[in-house]
Coordinates of C-alpha atoms in Angstrom, one line a residue:
M1 CA -46.4 -12.6 -28.6
T2 CA -45.5 -15.9 -30.3
P3 CA -42.9 -18.0 -28.4
R4 CA -40.4 -17.5 -31.1
R5 CA -40.4 -13.7 -30.8
R6 CA -40.3 -14.0 -27.1
K7 CA -37.0 -16.2 -27.5
M8 CA -35.5 -13.8 -29.7
L9 CA -36.0 -11.1 -27.2
W10 CA -34.7 -13.0 -24.3
T11 CA -31.6 -13.9 -26.5
I12 CA -31.0 -9.7 -27.3
A13 CA -31.5 -9.1 -23.8
I14 CA -28.9 -11.6 -22.3
T15 CA -26.5 -10.8 -25.1
A16 CA -26.8 -7.0 -24.4
L17 CA -26.5 -7.9 -20.4
V18 CA -23.3 -10.0 -21.1
T19 CA -22.1 -7.1 -23.5
L20 CA -22.4 -4.7 -21.0
I21 CA -20.6 -6.9 -18.0
G22 CA -17.9 -7.3 -20.3
V23 CA -17.5 -3.8 -20.8
V24 CA -17.5 -2.6 -17.4
L25 CA -15.0 -5.7 -16.4
A26 CA -12.7 -4.5 -19.4
M27 CA -13.2 -0.8 -18.1
N28 CA -12.0 -2.3 -14.6
F29 CA -9.3 -4.3 -15.7
A30 CA -7.5 -1.7 -18.2
T31 CA -4.6 0.0 -16.9
P32 CA -4.1 3.8 -18.0
E33 CA -2.6 4.9 -21.3
K34 CA 0.7 5.7 -19.7
K35 CA 2.7 2.7 -19.2
L36 CA 6.5 2.3 -18.5
E37 CA 7.8 -0.1 -20.9
R38 CA 11.5 0.0 -20.8
K39 CA 14.0 -0.7 -18.0
I40 CA 15.6 2.1 -16.5
E41 CA 19.3 1.8 -16.5
H42 CA 21.9 2.2 -13.7
H43 CA 23.2 5.9 -14.2
Y44 CA 24.2 6.7 -10.5
A45 CA 24.3 5.9 -7.0
L46 CA 21.4 6.2 -4.7
A47 CA 23.9 8.5 -2.8
D48 CA 24.5 10.9 -5.4
P49 CA 22.7 14.2 -5.4
Q50 CA 21.3 13.7 -9.0
Y51 CA 19.1 10.9 -7.3
R52 CA 17.7 13.0 -4.9
R53 CA 17.2 15.6 -7.6
E54 CA 15.1 13.3 -9.8
M55 CA 13.0 12.0 -7.3
S56 CA 11.8 15.1 -6.1
V57 CA 11.0 16.5 -9.7
M58 CA 10.0 13.3 -11.0
L59 CA 7.6 12.0 -8.2
G60 CA 6.0 15.4 -7.1
P61 CA 6.5 16.6 -3.8
A62 CA 10.5 18.1 -2.9
I63 CA 12.3 16.2 -0.6
V64 CA 12.2 18.4 2.7
P65 CA 14.6 18.6 5.5
G66 CA 14.0 18.6 9.2
N67 CA 11.7 15.6 9.9
R68 CA 11.4 12.9 12.6
V69 CA 10.2 9.6 12.0
E70 CA 9.1 6.9 14.5
D71 CA 8.7 3.5 13.6
L72 CA 6.0 1.7 15.2
H73 CA 5.6 -2.1 15.3
N74 CA 2.4 -4.3 15.5
G75 CA -1.0 -3.0 17.2
D76 CA 0.3 -3.0 20.5
Q77 CA 2.6 0.1 19.6
I78 CA 0.5 1.6 16.6
F79 CA -3.0 2.0 17.8
P80 CA -2.0 3.6 21.3
A81 CA 0.2 6.1 19.3
M82 CA -2.6 6.7 16.8
L83 CA -5.2 7.1 19.4
G84 CA -3.3 9.2 21.6
A85 CA -2.6 11.7 18.7
I86 CA -6.3 11.8 18.2
R87 CA -7.2 12.4 21.6
A88 CA -4.9 15.1 22.2
A89 CA -6.1 17.1 18.5
R90 CA -7.2 20.6 19.0
K91 CA -8.3 21.8 15.6
T92 CA -8.4 19.1 13.0
I93 CA -8.1 15.5 12.6
T94 CA -7.7 14.0 8.9
F95 CA -8.0 10.1 8.6
E96 CA -8.1 7.9 5.2
T97 CA -8.1 4.2 5.2
Y98 CA -8.6 1.1 3.2
I99 CA -9.8 -1.7 5.5
Y100 CA -12.0 -0.2 8.2
W101 CA -14.2 -3.5 10.0
S102 CA -15.9 -3.7 13.4
G103 CA -14.5 -5.2 16.6
E104 CA -13.0 -3.7 19.7
I105 CA -10.4 -1.5 18.2
G106 CA -13.0 -0.2 15.2
R107 CA -15.2 1.1 17.9
E108 CA -12.3 2.5 20.0
L109 CA -11.1 4.4 17.4
A110 CA -14.6 5.5 16.2
E111 CA -15.3 6.8 19.8
A112 CA -12.1 8.4 19.8
L113 CA -12.8 10.5 16.9
A114 CA -16.5 11.3 17.7
E115 CA -15.3 12.9 21.0
R116 CA -13.0 15.1 18.9
A117 CA -16.0 16.1 17.0
R118 CA -18.2 16.7 19.8
A119 CA -15.4 18.7 21.5
G120 CA -15.3 21.2 18.6
V121 CA -12.5 19.6 16.3
A122 CA -12.8 19.4 12.8
V123 CA -12.8 15.8 12.1
S124 CA -12.7 14.1 8.2
V125 CA -12.9 10.8 7.7
L126 CA -12.6 9.2 4.3
L127 CA -13.1 5.1 4.2
D128 CA -12.5 3.1 0.8
W129 CA -16.3 1.6 0.0
V130 CA -15.0 -1.8 -0.3
G131 CA -12.4 -1.9 2.2
S132 CA -15.2 -1.1 4.8
L133 CA -17.9 -3.2 3.5
K134 CA -17.5 -5.3 6.8
M135 CA -17.7 -2.1 9.1
D136 CA -20.6 -1.8 11.2
E137 CA -22.8 0.9 10.3
A138 CA -23.4 1.8 13.6
L139 CA -20.0 3.4 13.9
I140 CA -20.3 5.3 10.9
Q141 CA -23.4 7.1 12.5
L142 CA -22.0 7.5 16.0
M143 CA -19.0 9.3 14.2
K144 CA -21.4 11.7 12.2
D145 CA -23.8 12.4 14.9
A146 CA -21.0 13.7 16.9
G147 CA -20.3 16.3 13.6
A148 CA -17.7 14.1 12.1
R149 CA -18.0 14.3 8.4
V150 CA -17.6 10.5 7.3
H151 CA -17.3 9.8 3.6
R152 CA -17.3 6.5 1.3
Y153 CA -14.6 6.3 -1.4
R154 CA -16.4 5.4 -4.8
P155 CA -19.5 3.8 -3.4
L156 CA -21.1 1.6 -6.1
H157 CA -23.1 3.8 -8.4
W158 CA -24.3 3.2 -11.9
Y159 CA -22.4 6.2 -13.1
N160 CA -18.7 5.0 -11.8
L161 CA -19.0 1.4 -12.6
G162 CA -15.9 1.7 -14.7
R163 CA -13.7 2.8 -11.6
M164 CA -15.2 0.0 -9.3
N165 CA -11.8 -1.6 -9.4
N166 CA -9.7 1.6 -8.6
R167 CA -9.7 1.8 -4.8
T168 CA -8.0 4.2 -2.3
H169 CA -5.3 1.9 -0.6
R170 CA -4.0 4.9 1.5
K171 CA -3.7 4.8 5.0
L172 CA -3.0 8.7 6.5
L173 CA -3.8 10.1 10.0
V174 CA -2.8 13.8 10.1
V175 CA -3.5 15.7 13.3
D176 CA -3.8 19.3 13.6
G177 CA -1.6 19.3 10.6
R178 CA 1.6 18.7 12.7
V179 CA 1.5 15.0 13.0
G180 CA 1.4 12.2 10.3
F181 CA 1.2 8.8 10.0
T182 CA 1.1 6.3 7.7
G183 CA 1.8 2.6 6.9
G184 CA 0.4 -0.7 6.3
V185 CA -1.9 -0.9 8.9
G186 CA -5.8 -1.2 8.7
V187 CA -8.7 -1.0 11.6
A188 CA -9.2 -4.6 12.3
E189 CA -8.8 -7.1 15.2
Q190 CA -5.7 -8.7 13.2
W191 CA -3.5 -5.6 13.6
T192 CA -3.8 -5.5 17.3
G193 CA -1.6 -7.6 19.7
H194 CA 2.3 -8.1 18.7
A195 CA 2.1 -10.4 15.9
Q196 CA 2.3 -13.2 18.8
D197 CA 0.2 -15.8 16.7
P198 CA -1.6 -16.6 13.5
D199 CA -4.5 -14.7 14.1
H200 CA -2.5 -11.7 14.7
W201 CA -0.4 -9.9 12.0
R202 CA 3.0 -8.3 11.6
D203 CA 2.7 -5.0 10.7
M204 CA 4.3 -1.4 10.8
H205 CA 3.1 2.2 10.9
F206 CA 5.2 5.5 11.1
R207 CA 4.9 8.7 13.1
L208 CA 6.3 11.8 11.5
E209 CA 6.5 15.3 12.7
G210 CA 8.4 18.2 10.4
P211 CA 7.7 20.0 7.2
A212 CA 6.6 16.7 5.5
V213 CA 3.8 16.3 7.2
A214 CA 2.2 19.3 5.0
Q215 CA 2.4 16.5 2.2
F216 CA 0.8 14.0 4.1
Q217 CA -2.2 16.7 4.5
A218 CA -1.9 17.3 0.7
A219 CA -2.4 13.4 0.3
F220 CA -5.4 13.3 2.1
N221 CA -6.9 16.1 0.3
D222 CA -6.4 14.6 -3.0
N223 CA -8.8 12.0 -2.3
W224 CA -11.3 14.2 -0.1
I225 CA -11.6 16.6 -3.1
K226 CA -12.6 13.4 -5.3
A227 CA -15.0 12.2 -2.8
T228 CA -16.6 15.8 -1.7
G229 CA -15.5 18.2 -3.8
E230 CA -14.3 20.1 -1.0
V231 CA -10.7 21.4 -0.5
L232 CA -9.8 21.5 3.0
N233 CA -7.0 24.5 3.7
G234 CA -6.3 27.5 6.0
A235 CA -4.0 27.3 8.9
D236 CA -5.8 24.7 10.9
Y237 CA -5.0 22.2 8.0
F238 CA -1.5 23.7 6.7
P239 CA 0.1 25.5 9.6
P240 CA 3.8 26.7 9.6
L241 CA 6.1 23.9 10.3
Q242 CA 9.3 23.8 12.2
R243 CA 12.2 21.4 12.2
A244 CA 11.4 18.5 14.2
G245 CA 14.7 16.3 13.4
D246 CA 17.4 16.1 10.8
M247 CA 15.8 13.8 8.5
D248 CA 15.0 14.0 4.8
A249 CA 11.5 13.2 3.4
H250 CA 8.8 13.4 1.1
M251 CA 5.4 11.8 0.6
F252 CA 4.4 11.1 -2.6
I253 CA 1.3 9.8 -4.1
A254 CA -0.3 7.7 -7.2
S255 CA -3.5 7.2 -8.5
P256 CA -5.1 6.0 -12.0
A257 CA -6.5 9.4 -12.4
G258 CA -3.0 11.1 -12.3
G259 CA 0.6 10.1 -11.8
S260 CA -0.4 6.1 -11.8
E261 CA 2.8 5.1 -12.9
S262 CA 4.6 7.2 -9.7
M263 CA 5.0 4.3 -7.5
H264 CA 6.5 1.8 -10.2
L265 CA 8.7 4.8 -11.4
M266 CA 10.0 5.0 -7.5
Y267 CA 10.9 1.3 -7.1
L268 CA 12.4 1.0 -10.4
M269 CA 14.7 4.2 -10.2
G270 CA 15.5 2.7 -6.5
I271 CA 16.6 -0.2 -7.6
A272 CA 18.4 1.3 -10.8
A273 CA 20.5 3.0 -8.3
A274 CA 21.6 0.5 -5.8
E275 CA 25.0 -0.4 -5.7
Q276 CA 25.0 -2.3 -2.2
S277 CA 22.1 -3.6 -1.3
I278 CA 18.4 -4.0 -1.4
D279 CA 16.3 -5.2 1.5
L280 CA 12.7 -5.5 0.6
Q281 CA 9.8 -6.8 3.0
A282 CA 6.4 -7.5 0.7
S283 CA 3.5 -8.9 1.8
Y284 CA 2.1 -9.1 -1.4
F285 CA 5.0 -9.6 -4.1
V286 CA 4.0 -9.9 -7.2
P287 CA 5.9 -7.4 -9.6
D288 CA 5.6 -7.1 -13.3
A289 CA 8.7 -7.7 -15.9
L290 CA 10.2 -4.4 -15.7
I291 CA 10.9 -5.1 -11.8
H292 CA 12.2 -8.6 -12.3
K293 CA 14.4 -7.3 -15.1
A294 CA 15.4 -4.6 -12.6
L295 CA 15.9 -6.9 -9.8
I296 CA 18.3 -9.2 -12.1
A297 CA 20.4 -6.3 -13.4
A298 CA 20.9 -5.1 -9.9
R299 CA 22.4 -8.7 -9.1
Q300 CA 24.7 -8.7 -11.9
R301 CA 26.2 -5.7 -10.6
G302 CA 26.7 -7.0 -7.4
V303 CA 24.0 -5.9 -5.4
R304 CA 22.9 -8.0 -2.3
I305 CA 19.3 -8.6 -2.3
R306 CA 17.0 -10.1 0.2
I307 CA 13.4 -10.0 0.0
L308 CA 11.0 -11.2 2.7
V309 CA 7.3 -12.4 2.0
P310 CA 4.7 -13.9 4.0
G311 CA 5.1 -17.8 4.5
K312 CA 2.1 -20.1 4.8
H313 CA 0.2 -17.5 6.8
I314 CA -1.0 -15.4 3.9
D315 CA -4.6 -14.0 3.6
S316 CA -4.8 -14.8 -0.3
E317 CA -3.3 -18.3 -1.5
T318 CA -3.7 -16.5 -4.9
V319 CA -1.6 -14.1 -4.5
R320 CA 0.9 -16.5 -3.2
L321 CA 0.7 -18.9 -5.9
A322 CA 1.0 -16.0 -8.5
S323 CA 3.9 -14.3 -6.9
K324 CA 5.8 -18.0 -6.3
A325 CA 5.3 -18.8 -10.3
E326 CA 7.9 -16.3 -11.2
W327 CA 10.7 -16.7 -8.6
G328 CA 12.9 -19.1 -10.7
P329 CA 14.7 -16.7 -12.7
L330 CA 15.3 -13.9 -9.5
L331 CA 16.3 -17.4 -7.3
Q332 CA 19.0 -18.3 -10.0
A333 CA 20.2 -15.0 -10.4
G334 CA 21.0 -15.4 -6.3
V335 CA 18.2 -13.2 -5.0
E336 CA 17.3 -14.1 -1.5
I337 CA 14.0 -14.8 -0.9
H338 CA 12.8 -15.5 2.8
E339 CA 9.5 -16.5 4.0
Y340 CA 8.1 -15.4 7.0
L341 CA 6.6 -18.1 9.4
P342 CA 5.2 -17.1 12.9
T343 CA 1.9 -15.0 11.3
M344 CA 1.1 -13.2 8.2
M345 CA 3.7 -10.4 7.3
H346 CA 1.7 -7.4 6.1
N347 CA 5.3 -5.0 5.8
K348 CA 5.3 -2.6 3.0
L349 CA 9.5 -1.6 4.0
L350 CA 12.1 -1.1 1.2
I351 CA 15.7 0.0 2.3
I352 CA 18.5 0.9 -0.4
D353 CA 22.2 0.8 0.2
Q354 CA 21.2 1.9 3.9
E355 CA 20.5 5.5 2.3
M356 CA 17.1 5.4 2.1
V357 CA 13.9 4.0 3.8
S358 CA 10.4 3.7 1.5
V359 CA 7.4 2.9 3.6
G360 CA 3.8 3.5 3.2
S361 CA 0.4 1.7 1.8
T362 CA 2.0 0.5 -1.4
N363 CA 2.3 -3.3 -2.2
F364 CA 5.1 -4.5 -4.3
D365 CA 2.5 -5.7 -7.0
V366 CA 0.9 -4.5 -10.4
R367 CA -2.2 -3.6 -8.5
S368 CA -0.7 -0.9 -6.5
F369 CA 1.6 0.1 -9.2
R370 CA -1.2 1.3 -11.6
L371 CA -4.6 0.5 -9.9
N372 CA -4.9 1.7 -6.4
D373 CA -4.7 5.3 -5.0
E374 CA -1.3 4.9 -2.7
A375 CA 0.8 7.2 -0.5
S376 CA 4.4 6.4 0.3
L377 CA 7.1 8.1 2.3
N378 CA 10.5 8.0 1.5
V379 CA 13.2 8.9 4.4
Y380 CA 16.5 9.5 3.6
D381 CA 18.6 9.1 6.7
R382 CA 21.4 6.8 7.0
G383 CA 20.8 6.4 10.9
F384 CA 17.5 5.6 10.3
A385 CA 18.1 3.1 7.3
Q386 CA 20.4 1.3 9.8
R387 CA 17.8 1.0 12.5
M388 CA 15.2 -0.2 9.8
T389 CA 17.7 -2.8 8.5
R390 CA 18.3 -4.2 11.9
V391 CA 14.4 -4.5 12.0
F392 CA 14.4 -6.3 8.7
E393 CA 17.4 -8.6 10.2
D394 CA 15.5 -9.3 13.2
D395 CA 12.1 -10.4 11.4
L396 CA 14.6 -12.3 9.2
K397 CA 15.3 -14.6 12.1
H398 CA 11.7 -15.5 11.9
T399 CA 11.8 -16.8 8.4
K400 CA 13.1 -19.9 6.2
R401 CA 15.0 -19.4 3.3
Y402 CA 13.3 -20.5 0.1
T403 CA 15.7 -22.1 -2.7
Y404 CA 15.8 -22.6 -6.6
E405 CA 15.7 -26.3 -5.6
T406 CA 12.4 -26.0 -3.5
W407 CA 11.1 -23.8 -6.3
A408 CA 11.7 -26.3 -9.0
A409 CA 10.1 -29.1 -7.1
R410 CA 6.9 -27.6 -6.0
P411 CA 3.9 -29.5 -6.6
L412 CA 2.7 -29.8 -10.0
K413 CA -1.0 -29.0 -8.7
D414 CA 0.5 -25.3 -7.9
K415 CA 2.4 -25.1 -11.4
L416 CA -1.1 -25.6 -12.9
I417 CA -3.0 -23.1 -10.9
E418 CA -0.4 -20.5 -11.5
R419 CA -1.2 -21.0 -15.2
F420 CA -4.7 -19.6 -14.3
V421 CA -3.5 -16.9 -12.0
L422 CA -0.7 -15.1 -14.1
P423 CA -2.9 -13.9 -16.8
I424 CA -4.8 -11.7 -14.1
K425 CA -2.0 -10.9 -11.7
S426 CA -2.8 -7.3 -11.9
Q427 CA -6.0 -7.8 -10.4
L428 CA -4.6 -9.5 -7.1

């Protein structure tokens, strides 16, 4: 083979490889065809029955009465509650999470799941492949050897390269089909403790009993079917559920494979219905243009808006820059933005008009709205909303308010970097 021909073949090969990489990246970065493009107008208040009617039919599962929701704060409350429920399991455990790393809490949780599997409980564990890359394989083997079924969600294969960017970000634990947990907590050492220093994060998780637990189980089933082809059904997974309290609630899901705009639509509908107040804790606040317009429109009709975001302690500097780049118009409109100072604030909490509380895995960013598999719980109960407002305001004591003057005077270096990160904000 002549040098010229060899060079030509190398050029063809490199061109083909670059083209393939470009196609794969484009497939991963592309958002679904269905995309909201117009701002939702304010037609009714959140307390209006029409709001609940539309939320039930447009976002999936109906709002069901008779639930009891308990808020759990930081690892010192969250992990004992989850471990206690697991150790009390008699028939089934279903567990799905994004982050599962090693460390003491990772081992303790794996050992608890393994012990229940050895006792005859049907244990099903679904771990996101990317989110569990740092997990010690010995922990997975421990659970499998005990009889638990453990699967990775979308592991790397040649046939799913176009979906590698679509991860499950859901955090779900259901025990005996009767007790459900959801929130923002992953399994890693930074979630332990009580947010006492920058190495231990501020976060919340929620424990629910009542009819809405069946919707938690259905949400787990959604991705379990995708990963295994198996349906988990029967009375051990979906037992008859009695009233456990007086709260109305529903759990709904979103994924690029179906209903990817559900979370986006929920936030837009909630903001559009607000008449008094919007309180938002967002660990990653990178909303799109529609959300920006909706927030400014809410301010123009007199809604008080308080947004609490991480301060200097954040696990993604790129997210911080992409977020801050677009705060100017919000601040000018009178939106309050507060930065949490003690540690990384990982909460995902939305309270509207002290009527509705939304919690779960969903971040306030384009990735959660359109690329991730997410699960969110909405609770319609004034007493619970007032309690969570007190929690919000307690966190607010540990923040510094960010002003428009501060935003306008931010360093030139940050402004230049923002120009590079804004075009890729959907991937952050």
